[in-house]
Coordinates of C-alpha atoms in Angstrom, one line a residue:
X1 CA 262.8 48.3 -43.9
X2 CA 264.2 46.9 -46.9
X3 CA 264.2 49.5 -49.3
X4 CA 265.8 51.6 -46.9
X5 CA 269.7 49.0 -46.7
X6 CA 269.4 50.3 -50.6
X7 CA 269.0 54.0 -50.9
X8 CA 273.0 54.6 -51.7
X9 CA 275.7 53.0 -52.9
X10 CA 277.3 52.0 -50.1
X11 CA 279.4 49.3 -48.7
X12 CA 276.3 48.5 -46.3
X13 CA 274.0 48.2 -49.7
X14 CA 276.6 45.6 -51.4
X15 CA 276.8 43.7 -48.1
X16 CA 272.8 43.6 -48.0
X17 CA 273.0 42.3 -51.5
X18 CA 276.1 40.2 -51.0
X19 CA 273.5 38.0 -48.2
X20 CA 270.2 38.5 -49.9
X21 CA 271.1 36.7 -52.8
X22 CA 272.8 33.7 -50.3
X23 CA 269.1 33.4 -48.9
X24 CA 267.7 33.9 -52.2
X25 CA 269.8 31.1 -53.9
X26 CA 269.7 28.7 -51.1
X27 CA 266.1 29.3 -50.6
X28 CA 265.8 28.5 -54.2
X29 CA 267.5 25.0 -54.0
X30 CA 266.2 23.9 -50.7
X31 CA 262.4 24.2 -52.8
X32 CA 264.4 22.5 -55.8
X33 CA 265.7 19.7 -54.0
X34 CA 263.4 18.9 -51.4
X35 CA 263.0 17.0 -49.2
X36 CA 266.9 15.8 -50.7
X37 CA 269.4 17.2 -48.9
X38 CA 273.3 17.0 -49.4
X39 CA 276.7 18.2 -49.1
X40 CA 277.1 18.4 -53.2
X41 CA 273.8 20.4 -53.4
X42 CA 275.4 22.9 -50.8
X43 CA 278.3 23.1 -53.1
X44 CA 276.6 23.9 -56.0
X45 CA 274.0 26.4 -54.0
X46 CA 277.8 28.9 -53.3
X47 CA 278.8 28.0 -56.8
X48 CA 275.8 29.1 -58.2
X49 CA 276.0 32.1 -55.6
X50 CA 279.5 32.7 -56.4
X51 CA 278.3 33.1 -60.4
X52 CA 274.8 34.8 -59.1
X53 CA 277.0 37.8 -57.2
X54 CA 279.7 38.1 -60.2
X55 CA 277.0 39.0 -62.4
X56 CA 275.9 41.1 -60.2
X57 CA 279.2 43.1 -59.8
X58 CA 280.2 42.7 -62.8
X59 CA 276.8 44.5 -64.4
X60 CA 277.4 47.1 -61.1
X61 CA 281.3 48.1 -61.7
X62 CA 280.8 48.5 -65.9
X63 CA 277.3 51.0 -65.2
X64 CA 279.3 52.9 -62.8
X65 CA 282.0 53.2 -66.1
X66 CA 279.2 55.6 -67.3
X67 CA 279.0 59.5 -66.6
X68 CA 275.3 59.1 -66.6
X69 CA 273.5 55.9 -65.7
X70 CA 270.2 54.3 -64.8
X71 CA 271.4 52.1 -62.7
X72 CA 270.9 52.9 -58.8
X73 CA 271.2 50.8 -55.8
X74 CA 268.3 49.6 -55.8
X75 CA 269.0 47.3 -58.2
X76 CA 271.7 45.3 -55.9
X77 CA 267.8 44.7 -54.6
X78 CA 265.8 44.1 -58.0
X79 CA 268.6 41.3 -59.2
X80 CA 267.9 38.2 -56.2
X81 CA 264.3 39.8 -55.7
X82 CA 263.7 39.2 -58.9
X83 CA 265.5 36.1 -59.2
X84 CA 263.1 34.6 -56.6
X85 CA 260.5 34.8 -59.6
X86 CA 262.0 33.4 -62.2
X87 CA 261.2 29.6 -63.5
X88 CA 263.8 27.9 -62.3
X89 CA 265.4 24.9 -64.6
X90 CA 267.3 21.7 -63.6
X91 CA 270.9 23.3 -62.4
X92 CA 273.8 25.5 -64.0
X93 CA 274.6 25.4 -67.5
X94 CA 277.7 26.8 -68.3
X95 CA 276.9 28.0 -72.0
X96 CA 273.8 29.9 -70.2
X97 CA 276.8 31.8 -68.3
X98 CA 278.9 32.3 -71.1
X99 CA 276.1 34.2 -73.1
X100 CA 275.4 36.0 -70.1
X101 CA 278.7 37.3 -69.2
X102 CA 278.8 38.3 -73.5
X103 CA 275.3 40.4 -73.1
X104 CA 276.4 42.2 -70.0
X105 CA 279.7 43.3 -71.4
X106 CA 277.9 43.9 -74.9
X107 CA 276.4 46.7 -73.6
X108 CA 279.3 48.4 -71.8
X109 CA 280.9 48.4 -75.6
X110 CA 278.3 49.9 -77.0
X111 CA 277.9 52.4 -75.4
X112 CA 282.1 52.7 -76.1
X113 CA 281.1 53.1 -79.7
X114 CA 279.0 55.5 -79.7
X115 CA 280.5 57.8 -77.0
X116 CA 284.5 57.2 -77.5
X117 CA 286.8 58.5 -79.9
X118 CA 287.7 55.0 -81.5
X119 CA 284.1 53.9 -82.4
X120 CA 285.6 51.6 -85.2
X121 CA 287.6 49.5 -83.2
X122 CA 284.9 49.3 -80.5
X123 CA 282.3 48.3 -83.8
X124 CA 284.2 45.3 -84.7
X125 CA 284.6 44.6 -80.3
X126 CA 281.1 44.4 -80.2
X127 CA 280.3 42.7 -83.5
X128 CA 282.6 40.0 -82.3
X129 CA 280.8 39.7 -79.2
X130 CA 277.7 39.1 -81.5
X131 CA 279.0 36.7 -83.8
X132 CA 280.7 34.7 -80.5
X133 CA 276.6 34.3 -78.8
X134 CA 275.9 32.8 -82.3
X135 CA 278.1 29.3 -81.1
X136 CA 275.1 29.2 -78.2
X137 CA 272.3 29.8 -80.9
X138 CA 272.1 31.1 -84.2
X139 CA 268.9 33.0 -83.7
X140 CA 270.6 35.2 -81.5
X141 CA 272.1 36.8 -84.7
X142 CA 268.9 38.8 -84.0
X143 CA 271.4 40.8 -82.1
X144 CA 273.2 41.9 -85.2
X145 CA 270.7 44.3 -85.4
X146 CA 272.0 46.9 -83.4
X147 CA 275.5 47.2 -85.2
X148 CA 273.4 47.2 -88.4
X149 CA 270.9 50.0 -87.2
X150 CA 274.1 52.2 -86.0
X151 CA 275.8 51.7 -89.9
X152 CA 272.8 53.4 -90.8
X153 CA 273.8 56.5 -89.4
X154 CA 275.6 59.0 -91.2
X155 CA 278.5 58.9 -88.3
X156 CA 279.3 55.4 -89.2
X157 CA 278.1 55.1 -92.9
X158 CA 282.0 54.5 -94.2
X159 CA 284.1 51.5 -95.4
X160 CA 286.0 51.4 -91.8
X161 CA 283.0 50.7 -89.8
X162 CA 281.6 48.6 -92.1
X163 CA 284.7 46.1 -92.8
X164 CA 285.0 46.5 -88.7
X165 CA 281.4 45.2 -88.5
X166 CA 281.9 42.4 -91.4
X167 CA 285.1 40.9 -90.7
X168 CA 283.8 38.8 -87.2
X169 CA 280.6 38.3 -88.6
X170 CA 282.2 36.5 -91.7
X171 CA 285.3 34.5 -89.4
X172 CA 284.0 33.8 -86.7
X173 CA 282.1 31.7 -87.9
X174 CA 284.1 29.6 -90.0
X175 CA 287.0 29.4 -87.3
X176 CA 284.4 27.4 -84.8
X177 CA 283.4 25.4 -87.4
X178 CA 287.1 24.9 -88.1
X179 CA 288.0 23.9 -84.8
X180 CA 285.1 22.0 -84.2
X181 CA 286.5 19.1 -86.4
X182 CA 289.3 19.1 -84.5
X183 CA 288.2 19.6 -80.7
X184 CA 286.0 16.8 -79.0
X185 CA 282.4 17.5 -79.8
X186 CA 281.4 16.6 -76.4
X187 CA 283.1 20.3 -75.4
X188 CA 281.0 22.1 -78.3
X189 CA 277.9 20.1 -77.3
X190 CA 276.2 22.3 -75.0
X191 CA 277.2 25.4 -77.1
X192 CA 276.6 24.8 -80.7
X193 CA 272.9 24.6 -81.6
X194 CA 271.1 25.0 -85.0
X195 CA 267.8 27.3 -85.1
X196 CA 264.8 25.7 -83.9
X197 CA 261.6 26.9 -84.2
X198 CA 259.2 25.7 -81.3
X199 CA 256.2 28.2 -81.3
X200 CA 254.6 29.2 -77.4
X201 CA 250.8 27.8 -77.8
X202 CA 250.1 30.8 -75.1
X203 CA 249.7 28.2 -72.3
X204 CA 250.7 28.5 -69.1
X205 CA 253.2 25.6 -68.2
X206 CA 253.6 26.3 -64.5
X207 CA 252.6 29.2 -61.8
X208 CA 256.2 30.2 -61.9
X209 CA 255.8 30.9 -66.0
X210 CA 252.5 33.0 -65.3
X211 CA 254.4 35.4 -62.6
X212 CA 257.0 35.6 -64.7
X213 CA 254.8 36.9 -67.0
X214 CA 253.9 39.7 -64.6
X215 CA 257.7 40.4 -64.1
X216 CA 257.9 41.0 -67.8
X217 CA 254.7 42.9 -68.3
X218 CA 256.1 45.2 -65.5
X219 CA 259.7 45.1 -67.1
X220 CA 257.5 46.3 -70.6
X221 CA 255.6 49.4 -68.8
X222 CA 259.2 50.0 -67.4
X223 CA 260.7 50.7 -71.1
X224 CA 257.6 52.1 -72.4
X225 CA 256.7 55.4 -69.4
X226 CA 260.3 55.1 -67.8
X227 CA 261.8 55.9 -70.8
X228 CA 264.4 59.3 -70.4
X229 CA 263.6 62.1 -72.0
X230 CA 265.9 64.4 -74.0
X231 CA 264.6 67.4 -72.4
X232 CA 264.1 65.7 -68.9
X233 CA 266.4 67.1 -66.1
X234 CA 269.8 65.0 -65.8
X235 CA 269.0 63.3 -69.0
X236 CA 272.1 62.1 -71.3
X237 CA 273.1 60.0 -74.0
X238 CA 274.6 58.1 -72.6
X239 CA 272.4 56.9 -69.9
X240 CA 269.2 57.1 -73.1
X241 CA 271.0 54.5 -75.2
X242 CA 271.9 52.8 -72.3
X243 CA 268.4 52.1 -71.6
X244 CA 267.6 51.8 -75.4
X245 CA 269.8 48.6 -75.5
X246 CA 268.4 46.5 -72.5
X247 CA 264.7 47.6 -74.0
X248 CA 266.4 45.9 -77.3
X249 CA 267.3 43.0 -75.4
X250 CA 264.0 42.8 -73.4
X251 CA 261.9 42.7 -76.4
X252 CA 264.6 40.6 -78.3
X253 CA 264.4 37.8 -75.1
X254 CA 260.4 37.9 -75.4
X255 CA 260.5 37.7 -79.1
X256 CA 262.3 34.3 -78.8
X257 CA 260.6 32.9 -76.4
X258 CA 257.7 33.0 -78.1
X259 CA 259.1 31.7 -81.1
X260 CA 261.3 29.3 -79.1
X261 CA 264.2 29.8 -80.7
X262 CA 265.6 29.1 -76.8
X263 CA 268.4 26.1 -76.6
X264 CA 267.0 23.7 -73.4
X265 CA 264.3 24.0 -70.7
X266 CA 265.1 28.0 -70.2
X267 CA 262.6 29.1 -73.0
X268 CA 262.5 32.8 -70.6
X269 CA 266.3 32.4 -69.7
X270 CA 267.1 35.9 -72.0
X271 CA 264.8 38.1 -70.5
X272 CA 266.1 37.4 -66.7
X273 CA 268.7 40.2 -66.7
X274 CA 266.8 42.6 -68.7
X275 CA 263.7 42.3 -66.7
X276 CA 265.6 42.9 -63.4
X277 CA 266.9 46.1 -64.9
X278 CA 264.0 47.5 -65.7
X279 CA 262.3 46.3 -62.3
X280 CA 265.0 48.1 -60.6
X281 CA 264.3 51.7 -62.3
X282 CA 260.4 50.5 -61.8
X283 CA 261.5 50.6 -58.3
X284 CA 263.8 53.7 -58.4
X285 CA 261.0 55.7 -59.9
X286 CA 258.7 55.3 -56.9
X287 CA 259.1 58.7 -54.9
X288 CA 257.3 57.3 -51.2
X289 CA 259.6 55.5 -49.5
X290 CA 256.5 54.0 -47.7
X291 CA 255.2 52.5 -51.0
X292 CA 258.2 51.4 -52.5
X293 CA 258.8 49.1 -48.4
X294 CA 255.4 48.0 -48.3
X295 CA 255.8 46.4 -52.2
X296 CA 259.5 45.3 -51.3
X297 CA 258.3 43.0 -48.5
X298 CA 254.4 42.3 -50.0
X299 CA 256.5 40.9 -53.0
X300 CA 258.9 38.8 -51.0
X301 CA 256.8 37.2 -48.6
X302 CA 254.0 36.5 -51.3
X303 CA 256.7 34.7 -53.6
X304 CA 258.5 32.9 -50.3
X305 CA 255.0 31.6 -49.8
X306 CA 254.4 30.9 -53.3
X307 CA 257.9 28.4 -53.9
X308 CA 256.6 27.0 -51.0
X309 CA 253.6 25.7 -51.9
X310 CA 254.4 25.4 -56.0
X311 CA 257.0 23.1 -54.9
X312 CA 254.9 21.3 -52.9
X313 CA 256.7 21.9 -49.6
X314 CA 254.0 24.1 -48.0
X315 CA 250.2 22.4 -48.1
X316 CA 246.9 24.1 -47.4

């Protein structure tokens, strides 16, 4: 079964992944593109691949930089699985991949802050990172938060941290602005975006939204009972605040798209790599192997079936 290609970290577990998420993103632009069908959408379906399979990596090699993680193998499963539910938008947008890349590594430094000898350094690193997102939206800033909540702490409550934490939050800034006069606005276009607010009325806008929805609720019991315990066997810090910043961004990502303070069509775009995290510990922490199968396949045949018909490829 399924579950079972995923039970190590093993070079037959990244392979598994490596062609899962082909059939997952070609799956997903045959239903996008139907009945069209072309050489440039095949180059854009291993592009997109390409991207999908680097983030995937990339989030794989920097958990692995932990002692103690919460990432398994299962999640080289939870990432296209997952994927397969989320509302799909028009195409690639490279500013969507530039924040992404920022939020994945954003987390690796934080956890250099609090757990290496040169937090300051690593303060200002991630504070930079921040301040960077901002070009993309400026209600992201709502990520400033977590710098802010660690100055608080008697560790970092001095004048080194703090200036390390102010001086990209106050430069930044002005040096985009600054080049922005003198670069071509058509290369700043997709990036720089003022704060919008476009409240969610609470309707459902497609089927793909509503099971989404499901994907998050199960992403929200995830960070709420999967939580690890101090006194819980192989428990650490490391892996704890770990898990405390993708619950951050999870709640962050739903936060704004209710308000919809998103920039384009992707008003759930933040919450896709948070969400798979958490669905891969919901699937970590289920003990039968039989269960954890029968939901693997249930979940993928159900949603195959489901593209199909929501994109009107598949009648009854």
């Amino acid at each position: 079964m399924i579950a079972n290609l995923f039970e190590k970290t093993t070079y037959k577990a990244y392979l598994s992944s490596l062609i899962f998420s082909f059939f997952t993103v070609f799956f997903i632009q045959f239903c996008k593109n139907y009945p069209f069908f072309s050489l440039q959408i095949i180059l854009n379906a291993i592009v997109f691949w390409a991207i999908f399979v680097f983030f995937i990596l990339m989030i794989t090699y920097l958990e692995t930089r932990y002692a103690y993680s919460n990432y398994s193998s299962v999640h080289l499963l939870a990432f296209p699985l997952t994927f397969l539910f989320f509302p799909h938008g028009p195409g690639l947008v490279v500013s969507k991949i530039f924040l992404g890349l920022m939020l994945v590594y954003s987390k690796y430094v934080y956890g250099r802050v609090l757990f290496s000898e040169n937090s300051a350094k690593n303060l200002f690193d991630l504070s930079f990172i921040f301040s960077l997102i901002l070009i993309y939206n400026n209600s992201l800033a709502i990520f400033y938060l977590i710098p802010l909540a660690m100055l608080l702490k008697q560790k970092y409550r001095d004048m080194k941290h703090f200036v390390c934490f102010v001086l990209p939050v106050t430069f930044v800034p002005l040096f985009i602005n600054a080049i922005s006069i003198v670069i071509p606005e058509q290369i700043f276009g997709s990036f720089y975006s003022f704060m919008e607010l476009n409240l969610w009325d609470f309707t459902i806008q497609s089927n793909s939204e509503f099971l989404w929805g499901i994907i998050i609720i199960l992403s929200v019991y995830a960070t709420i009972f999967y939580k690890p315990k101090v006194y819980q066997q192989n428990s650490n810090p490391e892996n704890i605040s770990g898990f405390n910043f993708m619950s951050f961004w999870l709640y962050a990502s739903i936060l704004l798209g209710i308000l919809g303070l998103h920039v384009g069509a992707g008003r759930w775009f933040l919450s896709f790599i948070p969400s798979a995290y958490f669905i891969g510990i919901f699937f970590n922490k289920i003990r039968s192997r039989f269960v954890k199968n029968y939901l693997i396949s249930f979940s993928l045949i159900a949603i195959i079936i489901f593209k199909l018909i929501d994109f009107k490829i598949l009648n009854l």
